[in-house]
Coordinates of C-alpha atoms in Angstrom, one line a residue:
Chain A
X992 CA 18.4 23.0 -29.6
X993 CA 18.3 20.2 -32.8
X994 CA 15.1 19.3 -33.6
X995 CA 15.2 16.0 -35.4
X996 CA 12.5 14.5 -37.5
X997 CA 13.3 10.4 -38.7
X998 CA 13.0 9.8 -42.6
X999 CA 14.1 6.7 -44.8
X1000 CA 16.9 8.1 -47.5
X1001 CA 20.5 7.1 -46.7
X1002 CA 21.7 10.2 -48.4
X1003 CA 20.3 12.4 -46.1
X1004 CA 21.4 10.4 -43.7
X1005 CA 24.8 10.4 -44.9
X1006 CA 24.7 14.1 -44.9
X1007 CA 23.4 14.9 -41.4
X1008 CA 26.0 12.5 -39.8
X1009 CA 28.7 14.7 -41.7
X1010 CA 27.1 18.1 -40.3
X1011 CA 26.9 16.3 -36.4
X1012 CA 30.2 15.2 -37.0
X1013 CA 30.9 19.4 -37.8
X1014 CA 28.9 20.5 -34.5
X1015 CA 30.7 18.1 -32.5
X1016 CA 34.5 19.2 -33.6
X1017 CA 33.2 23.0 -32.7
X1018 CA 33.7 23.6 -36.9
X1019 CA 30.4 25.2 -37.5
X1020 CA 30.5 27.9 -34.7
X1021 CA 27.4 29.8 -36.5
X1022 CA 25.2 27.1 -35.0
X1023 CA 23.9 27.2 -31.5
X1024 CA 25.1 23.5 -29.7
X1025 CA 22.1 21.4 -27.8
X1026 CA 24.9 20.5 -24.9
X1027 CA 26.2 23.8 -24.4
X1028 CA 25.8 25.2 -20.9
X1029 CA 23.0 27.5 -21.5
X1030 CA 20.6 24.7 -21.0
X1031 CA 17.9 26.2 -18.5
X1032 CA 17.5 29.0 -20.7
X1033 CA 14.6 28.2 -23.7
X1034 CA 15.8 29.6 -27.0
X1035 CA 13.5 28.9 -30.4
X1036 CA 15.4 26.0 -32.1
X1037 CA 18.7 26.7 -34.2
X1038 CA 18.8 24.1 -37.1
X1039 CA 16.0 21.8 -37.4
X1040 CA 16.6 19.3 -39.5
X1041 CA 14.5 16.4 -41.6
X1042 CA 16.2 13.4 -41.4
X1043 CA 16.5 9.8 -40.3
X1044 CA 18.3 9.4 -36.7
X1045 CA 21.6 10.8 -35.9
X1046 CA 24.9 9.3 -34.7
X1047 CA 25.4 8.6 -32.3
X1048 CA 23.3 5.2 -32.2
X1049 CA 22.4 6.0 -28.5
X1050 CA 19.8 8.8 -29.6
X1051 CA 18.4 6.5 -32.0
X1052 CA 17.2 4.3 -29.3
X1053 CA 16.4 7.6 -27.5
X1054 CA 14.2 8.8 -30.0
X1055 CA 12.3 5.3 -31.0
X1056 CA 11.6 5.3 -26.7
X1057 CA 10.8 8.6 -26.8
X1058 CA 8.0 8.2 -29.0
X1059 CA 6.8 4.7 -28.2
X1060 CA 4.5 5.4 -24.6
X1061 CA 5.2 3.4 -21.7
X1062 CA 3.4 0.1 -21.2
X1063 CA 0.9 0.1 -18.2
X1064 CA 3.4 -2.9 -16.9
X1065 CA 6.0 -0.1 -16.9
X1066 CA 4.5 3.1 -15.7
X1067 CA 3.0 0.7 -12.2
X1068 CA 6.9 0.5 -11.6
X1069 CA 7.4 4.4 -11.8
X1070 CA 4.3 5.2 -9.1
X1071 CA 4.8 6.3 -5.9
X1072 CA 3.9 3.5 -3.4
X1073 CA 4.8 3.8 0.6
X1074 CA 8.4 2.5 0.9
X1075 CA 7.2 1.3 4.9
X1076 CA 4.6 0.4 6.9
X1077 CA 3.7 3.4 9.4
X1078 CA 3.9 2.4 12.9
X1079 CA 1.1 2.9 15.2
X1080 CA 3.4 5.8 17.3
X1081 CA 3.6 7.6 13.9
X1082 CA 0.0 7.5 13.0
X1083 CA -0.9 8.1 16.4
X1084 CA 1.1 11.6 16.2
X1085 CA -0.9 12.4 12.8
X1086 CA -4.0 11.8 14.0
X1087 CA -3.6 13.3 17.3
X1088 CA -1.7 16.7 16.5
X1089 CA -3.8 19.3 17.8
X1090 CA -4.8 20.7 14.1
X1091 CA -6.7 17.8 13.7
X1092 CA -8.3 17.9 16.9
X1093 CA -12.1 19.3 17.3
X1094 CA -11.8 23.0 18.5
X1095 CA -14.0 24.9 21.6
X1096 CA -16.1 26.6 20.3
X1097 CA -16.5 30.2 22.2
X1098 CA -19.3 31.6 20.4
X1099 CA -22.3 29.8 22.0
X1100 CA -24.9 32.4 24.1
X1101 CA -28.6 31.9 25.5
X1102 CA -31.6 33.0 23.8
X1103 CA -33.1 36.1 25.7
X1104 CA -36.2 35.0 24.2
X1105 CA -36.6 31.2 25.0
X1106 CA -33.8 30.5 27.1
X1107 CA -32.3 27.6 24.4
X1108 CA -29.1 27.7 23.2
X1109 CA -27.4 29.3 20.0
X1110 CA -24.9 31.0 18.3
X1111 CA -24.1 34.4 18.1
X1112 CA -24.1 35.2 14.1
X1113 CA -27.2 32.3 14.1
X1114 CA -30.7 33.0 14.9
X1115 CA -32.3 30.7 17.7
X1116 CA -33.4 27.4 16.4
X1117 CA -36.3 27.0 18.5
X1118 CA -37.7 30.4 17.8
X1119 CA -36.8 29.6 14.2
X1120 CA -39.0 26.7 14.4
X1121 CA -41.7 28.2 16.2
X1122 CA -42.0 31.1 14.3
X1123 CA -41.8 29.0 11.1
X1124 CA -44.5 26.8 12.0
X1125 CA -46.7 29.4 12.7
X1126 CA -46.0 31.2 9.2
X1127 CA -47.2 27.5 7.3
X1128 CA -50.3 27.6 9.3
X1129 CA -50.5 31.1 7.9
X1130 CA -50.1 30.4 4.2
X1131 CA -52.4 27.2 4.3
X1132 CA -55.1 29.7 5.5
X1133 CA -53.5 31.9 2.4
X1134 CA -53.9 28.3 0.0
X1135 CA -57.1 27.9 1.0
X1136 CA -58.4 31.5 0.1
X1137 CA -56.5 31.4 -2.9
X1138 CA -58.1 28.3 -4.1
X1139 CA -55.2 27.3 -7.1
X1140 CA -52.1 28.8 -8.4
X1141 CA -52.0 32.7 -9.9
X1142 CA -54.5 33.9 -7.8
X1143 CA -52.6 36.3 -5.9
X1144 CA -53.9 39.8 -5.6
X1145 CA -51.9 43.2 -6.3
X1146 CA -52.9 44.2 -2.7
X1147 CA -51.2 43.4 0.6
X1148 CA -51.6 40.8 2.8
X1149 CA -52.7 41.2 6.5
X1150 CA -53.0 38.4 9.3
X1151 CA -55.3 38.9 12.1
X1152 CA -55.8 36.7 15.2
X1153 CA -59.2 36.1 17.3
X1154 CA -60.8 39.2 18.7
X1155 CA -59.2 41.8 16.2
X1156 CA -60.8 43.9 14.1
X1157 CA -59.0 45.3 10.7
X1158 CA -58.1 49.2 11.5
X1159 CA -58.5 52.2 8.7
X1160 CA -55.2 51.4 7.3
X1161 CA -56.2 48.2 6.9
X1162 CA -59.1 49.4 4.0
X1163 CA -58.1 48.1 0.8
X1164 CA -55.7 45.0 1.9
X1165 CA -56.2 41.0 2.1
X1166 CA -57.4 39.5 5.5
X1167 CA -55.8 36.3 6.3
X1168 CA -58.1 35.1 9.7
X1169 CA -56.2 32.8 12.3
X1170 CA -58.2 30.8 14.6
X1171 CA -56.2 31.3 17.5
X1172 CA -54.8 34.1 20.3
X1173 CA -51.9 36.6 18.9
X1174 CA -48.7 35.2 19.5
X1175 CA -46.3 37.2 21.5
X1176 CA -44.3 37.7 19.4
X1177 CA -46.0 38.4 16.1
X1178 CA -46.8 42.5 17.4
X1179 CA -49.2 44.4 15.3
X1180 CA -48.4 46.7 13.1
Chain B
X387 CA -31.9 -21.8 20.1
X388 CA -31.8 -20.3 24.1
X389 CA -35.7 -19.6 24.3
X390 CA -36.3 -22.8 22.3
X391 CA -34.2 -25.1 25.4
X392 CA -36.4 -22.8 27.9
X393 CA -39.3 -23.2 26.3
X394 CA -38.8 -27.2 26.2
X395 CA -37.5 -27.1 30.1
X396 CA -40.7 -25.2 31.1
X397 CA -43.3 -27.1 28.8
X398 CA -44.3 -29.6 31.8
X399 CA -44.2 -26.7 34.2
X400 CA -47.3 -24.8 31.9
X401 CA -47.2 -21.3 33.7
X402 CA -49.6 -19.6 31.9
X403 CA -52.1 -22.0 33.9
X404 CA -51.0 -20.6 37.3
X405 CA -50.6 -16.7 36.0
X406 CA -54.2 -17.2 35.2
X407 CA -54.8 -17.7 38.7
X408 CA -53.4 -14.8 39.4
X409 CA -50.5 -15.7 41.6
X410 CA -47.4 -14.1 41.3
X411 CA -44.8 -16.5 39.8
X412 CA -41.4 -15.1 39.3
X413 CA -41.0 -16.2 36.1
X414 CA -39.6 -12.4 34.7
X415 CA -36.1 -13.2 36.0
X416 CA -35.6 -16.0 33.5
X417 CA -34.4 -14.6 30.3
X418 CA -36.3 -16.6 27.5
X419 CA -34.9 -14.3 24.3
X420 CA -31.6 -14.3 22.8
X421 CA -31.0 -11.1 21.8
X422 CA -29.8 -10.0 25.3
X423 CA -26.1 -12.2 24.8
X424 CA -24.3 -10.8 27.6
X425 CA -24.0 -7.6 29.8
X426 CA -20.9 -5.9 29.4
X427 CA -18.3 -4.5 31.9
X428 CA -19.3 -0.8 31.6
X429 CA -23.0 -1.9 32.4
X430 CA -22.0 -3.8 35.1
X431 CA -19.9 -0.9 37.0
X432 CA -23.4 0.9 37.9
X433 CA -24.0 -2.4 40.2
X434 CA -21.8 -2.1 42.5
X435 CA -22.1 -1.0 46.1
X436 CA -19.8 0.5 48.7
X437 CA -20.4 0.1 52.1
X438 CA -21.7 3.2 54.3
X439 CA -19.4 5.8 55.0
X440 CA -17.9 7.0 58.7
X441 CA -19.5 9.9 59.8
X442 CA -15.9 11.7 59.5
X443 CA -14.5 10.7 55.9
X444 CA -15.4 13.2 53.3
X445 CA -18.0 12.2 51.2
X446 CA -17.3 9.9 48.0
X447 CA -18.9 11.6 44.8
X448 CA -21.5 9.6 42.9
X449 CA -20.3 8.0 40.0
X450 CA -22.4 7.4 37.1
X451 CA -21.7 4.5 34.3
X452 CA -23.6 4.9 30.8
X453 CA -22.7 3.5 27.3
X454 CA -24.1 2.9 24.1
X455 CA -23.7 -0.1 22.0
X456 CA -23.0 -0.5 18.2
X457 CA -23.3 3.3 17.3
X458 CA -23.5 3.4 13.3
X459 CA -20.2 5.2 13.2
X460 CA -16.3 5.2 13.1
X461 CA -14.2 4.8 15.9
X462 CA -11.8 6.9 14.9
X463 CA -14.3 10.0 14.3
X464 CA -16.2 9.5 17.4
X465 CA -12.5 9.5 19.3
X466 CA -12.4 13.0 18.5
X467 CA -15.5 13.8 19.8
X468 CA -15.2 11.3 23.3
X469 CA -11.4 14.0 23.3
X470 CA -13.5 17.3 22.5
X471 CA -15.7 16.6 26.1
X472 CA -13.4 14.8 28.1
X473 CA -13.1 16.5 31.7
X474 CA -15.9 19.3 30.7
X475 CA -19.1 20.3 32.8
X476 CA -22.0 18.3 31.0
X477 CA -23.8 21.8 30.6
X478 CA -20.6 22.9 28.1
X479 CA -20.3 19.3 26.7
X480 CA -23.9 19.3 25.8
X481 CA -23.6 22.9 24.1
X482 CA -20.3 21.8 22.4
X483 CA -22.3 18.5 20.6
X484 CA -25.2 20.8 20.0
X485 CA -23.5 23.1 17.5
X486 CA -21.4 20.5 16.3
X487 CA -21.9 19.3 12.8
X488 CA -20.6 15.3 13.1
X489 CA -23.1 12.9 13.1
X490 CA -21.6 11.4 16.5
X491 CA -22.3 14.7 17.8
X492 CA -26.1 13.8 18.3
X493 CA -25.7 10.2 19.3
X494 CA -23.6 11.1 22.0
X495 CA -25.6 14.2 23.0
X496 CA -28.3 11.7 23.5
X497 CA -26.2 9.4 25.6
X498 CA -25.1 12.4 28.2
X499 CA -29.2 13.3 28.3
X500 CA -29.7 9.3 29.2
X501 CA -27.0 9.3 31.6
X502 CA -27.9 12.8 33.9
X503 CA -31.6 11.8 33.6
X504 CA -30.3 8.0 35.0
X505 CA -28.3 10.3 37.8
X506 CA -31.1 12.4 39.3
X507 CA -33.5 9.3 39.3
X508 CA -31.7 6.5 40.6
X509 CA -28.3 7.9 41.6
X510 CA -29.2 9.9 44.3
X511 CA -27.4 13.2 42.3
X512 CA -29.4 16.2 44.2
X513 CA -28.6 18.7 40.8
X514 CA -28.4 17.9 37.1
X515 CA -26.1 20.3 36.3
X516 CA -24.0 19.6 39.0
X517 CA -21.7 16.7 37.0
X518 CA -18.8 16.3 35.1
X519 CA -17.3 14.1 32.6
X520 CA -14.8 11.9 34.5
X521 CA -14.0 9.9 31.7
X522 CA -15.2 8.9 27.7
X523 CA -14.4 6.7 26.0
X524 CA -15.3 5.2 22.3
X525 CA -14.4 1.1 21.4
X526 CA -14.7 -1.0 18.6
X527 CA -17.9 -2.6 17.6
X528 CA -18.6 -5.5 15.2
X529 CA -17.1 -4.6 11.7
X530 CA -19.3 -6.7 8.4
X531 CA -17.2 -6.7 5.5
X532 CA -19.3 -6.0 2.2
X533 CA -18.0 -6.0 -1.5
X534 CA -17.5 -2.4 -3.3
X535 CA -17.6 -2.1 -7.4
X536 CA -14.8 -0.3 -8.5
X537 CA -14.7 -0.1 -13.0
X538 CA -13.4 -2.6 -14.7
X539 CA -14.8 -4.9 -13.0
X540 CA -12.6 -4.6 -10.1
X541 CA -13.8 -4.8 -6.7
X542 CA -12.8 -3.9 -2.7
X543 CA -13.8 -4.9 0.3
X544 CA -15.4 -2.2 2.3
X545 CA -15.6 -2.5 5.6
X546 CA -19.1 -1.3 7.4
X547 CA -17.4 0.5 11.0
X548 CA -19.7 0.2 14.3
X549 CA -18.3 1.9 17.3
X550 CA -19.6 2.0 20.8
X551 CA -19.6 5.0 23.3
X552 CA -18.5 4.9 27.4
X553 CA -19.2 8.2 29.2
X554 CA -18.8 8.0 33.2
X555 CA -20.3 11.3 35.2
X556 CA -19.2 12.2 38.7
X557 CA -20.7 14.6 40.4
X558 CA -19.2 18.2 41.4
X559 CA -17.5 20.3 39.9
X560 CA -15.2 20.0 37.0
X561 CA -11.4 19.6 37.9
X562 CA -9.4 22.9 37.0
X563 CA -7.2 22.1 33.6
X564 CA -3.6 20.9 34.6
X565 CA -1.2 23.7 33.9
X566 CA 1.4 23.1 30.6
X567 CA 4.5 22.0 31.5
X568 CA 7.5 24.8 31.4
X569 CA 10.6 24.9 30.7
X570 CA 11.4 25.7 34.2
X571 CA 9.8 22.7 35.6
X572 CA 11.3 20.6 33.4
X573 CA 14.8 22.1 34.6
X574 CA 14.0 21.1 38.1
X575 CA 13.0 17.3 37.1
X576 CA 16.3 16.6 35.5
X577 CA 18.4 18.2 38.2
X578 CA 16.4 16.0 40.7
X579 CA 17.0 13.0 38.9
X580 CA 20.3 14.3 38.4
X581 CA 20.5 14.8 42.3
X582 CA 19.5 11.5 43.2
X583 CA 22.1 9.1 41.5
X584 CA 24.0 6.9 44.2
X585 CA 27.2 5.4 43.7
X586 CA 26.6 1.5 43.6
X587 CA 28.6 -1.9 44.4
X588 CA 31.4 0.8 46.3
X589 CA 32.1 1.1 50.2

């Protein structure tokens, strides 16, 4: 590959039209030719040479083009832009293909516990709910106990419903009270 | 401008005189507001009435019209859904829209709740799980154009998408799934058609 760099000195000029005029006979076999058929392969360039623009004249233009970008007015003419209108039958295909339909799903059970639906690798989302009201009822008790931020103690925590007493391994743990009967799920212990 | 003409119409009439009374004047059949413009054709399908069947024809499943008018959402998208429940029980359509995560999912959920609550209370359906999805069907609604800011101070015109949402029930069972076509059966067809080819304009 030439690599040509442009520079004003007709001397130089004069010179480098002599040594393309060389490459082109096939005198100056020593030097590795831009059009010869090894032209997929990349090899480090051969000769590069500083110099205004070679003969012929076309790769003068070439290289002034080459460097100057393309307006905006030309590059809208190089984007890709649908050629036809799509008919209704074609979209209709697209948008009806059976990829692109919504798939059964096979992987919906009942809750044993509540008798709602759900998913198999998903818990329950009424139990969910249930279970996660309950537990904000349970730390507003917590909140108010606390009475601000940082105050929570080293010790565990242990929630007990109406008509329970704490037990010995209870001793040295926090009592949470909740006004209310033990759910039936929440199992103590 | 409608309730404005009633209103004028009725003025020398003054009901609220007599309803003071305590009469009953059948006034409640007179639409006064505006907002109710006109009742559509799916609405209208629950109206009618056959006449009572011979004791020895089988008996004609109850069919039950619902829809749901200018639904905040594509027509396109909800297509897919209205496809997804088509000919299903309403017990698997209903678990189908639960776990599914389009926002249609839930209006039309809603809808098939509307319409099997409308069955058991007025249409004379003896179980709620015992219905189908005949047929569902999504339409356009009103589009509103609105302008979008794009940079540069260019702009597009968006286009806000209603849709509305037809489901008809029929009670019974769902219809077993038509078997895919073979190659087989295909065969046969052609050699039929094949088969029955006359000559014509001949003796």
């Amino acid at each position: 590959l030439v690599v040509v760099v442009c520079s004003p000195l007709p001397r130089f000029r004069a010179l480098l039209q002599r040594c393309w005029g060389r490459l082109d006979r096939g005198l100056w076999p020593g030097v590795f030719r831009g059009q010869s058929p090894a032209w997929g392969r990349s090899r480090p360039p051969a000769l590069a040479v500083q110099g205004p623009a070679l003969l012929p004249q076309g790769i003068n233009d070439a290289g002034e083009s080459s460097t100057k970008a393309p307006s905006l007015l030309e590059s809208i003419l190089l984007m890709a832009a649908p050629k036809k209108r799509r008919t209704i039958e074609v979209n209709r295909c697209r948008r009806r293909h059976p990829n692109k339909l919504i798939e059964v799903k096979r992987n919906i059970d009942v809750c044993p516990e509540c008798g709602n639906l759900k998913q198999k690798h998903v818990l329950c989302g009424y139990c969910y709910a249930k279970v996660k009201a309950e537990t904000r009822l349970i730390r507003m008790e917590i909140r108010k106990k606390e009475e601000g931020p940082f105050n929570a103690p080293t010790v565990e925590t242990v929630v007990l419903y109406e008509g329970e007493k704490p037990t010995e391994e209870d001793e040295g743990k926090r009592i949470i009270e909740r006004a209310r009967k033990r759910p039936s799920w929440f199992v103590q212990n | 401008s409608g309730a404005a003409w009633a209103r004028g119409l009725l003025s020398w009439a003054r009901p609220e005189r007599w309803l003071a009374s305590g009469s009953l004047f059948p006034l409640s059949c007179i639409h006064t507001s505006t907002s109710v413009q006109k009742i559509g054709k799916w609405e209208k399908k629950n109206r009618i009435v056959y006449p009572p069947q011979l004791p020895g024809e089988p008996r004609r499943p109850a069919e039950i019209y619902h829809c749901r008018r200018e639904i905040k959402y594509s027509n396109d998208k909800m297509w897919y859904l209205a496809k997804l429940i088509k000919g299903m029980s309403i017990d698997q359509a209903l678990a189908q829209l639960e776990f599914s995560d389009k926002k249609g999912a839930k209006v039309i959920k809603e809808v098939l709740l509307e319409a099997q609550e409308m069955a058991v209370r007025k249409h004379n359906v003896e179980f709620k799980s015992n219905l189908h999805i005949a047929e569902s069907l999504t339409g356009k609604g009103r589009y509103v154009k609105r302008i979008r800011c794009h940079g540069k101070g260019m702009f597009g015109i968006m286009k806000i998408s209603r849709c509305h949402y037809f489901v008809k029930l029929v009670e019974g069972p769902p219809p077993p799934p038509e078997p895919p076509k073979t190659g087989f059966d295909q065969a046969k067809e052609y050699v039929q058609q094949l088969r029955n080819r006359t000559l014509v304009h001949t003796l």
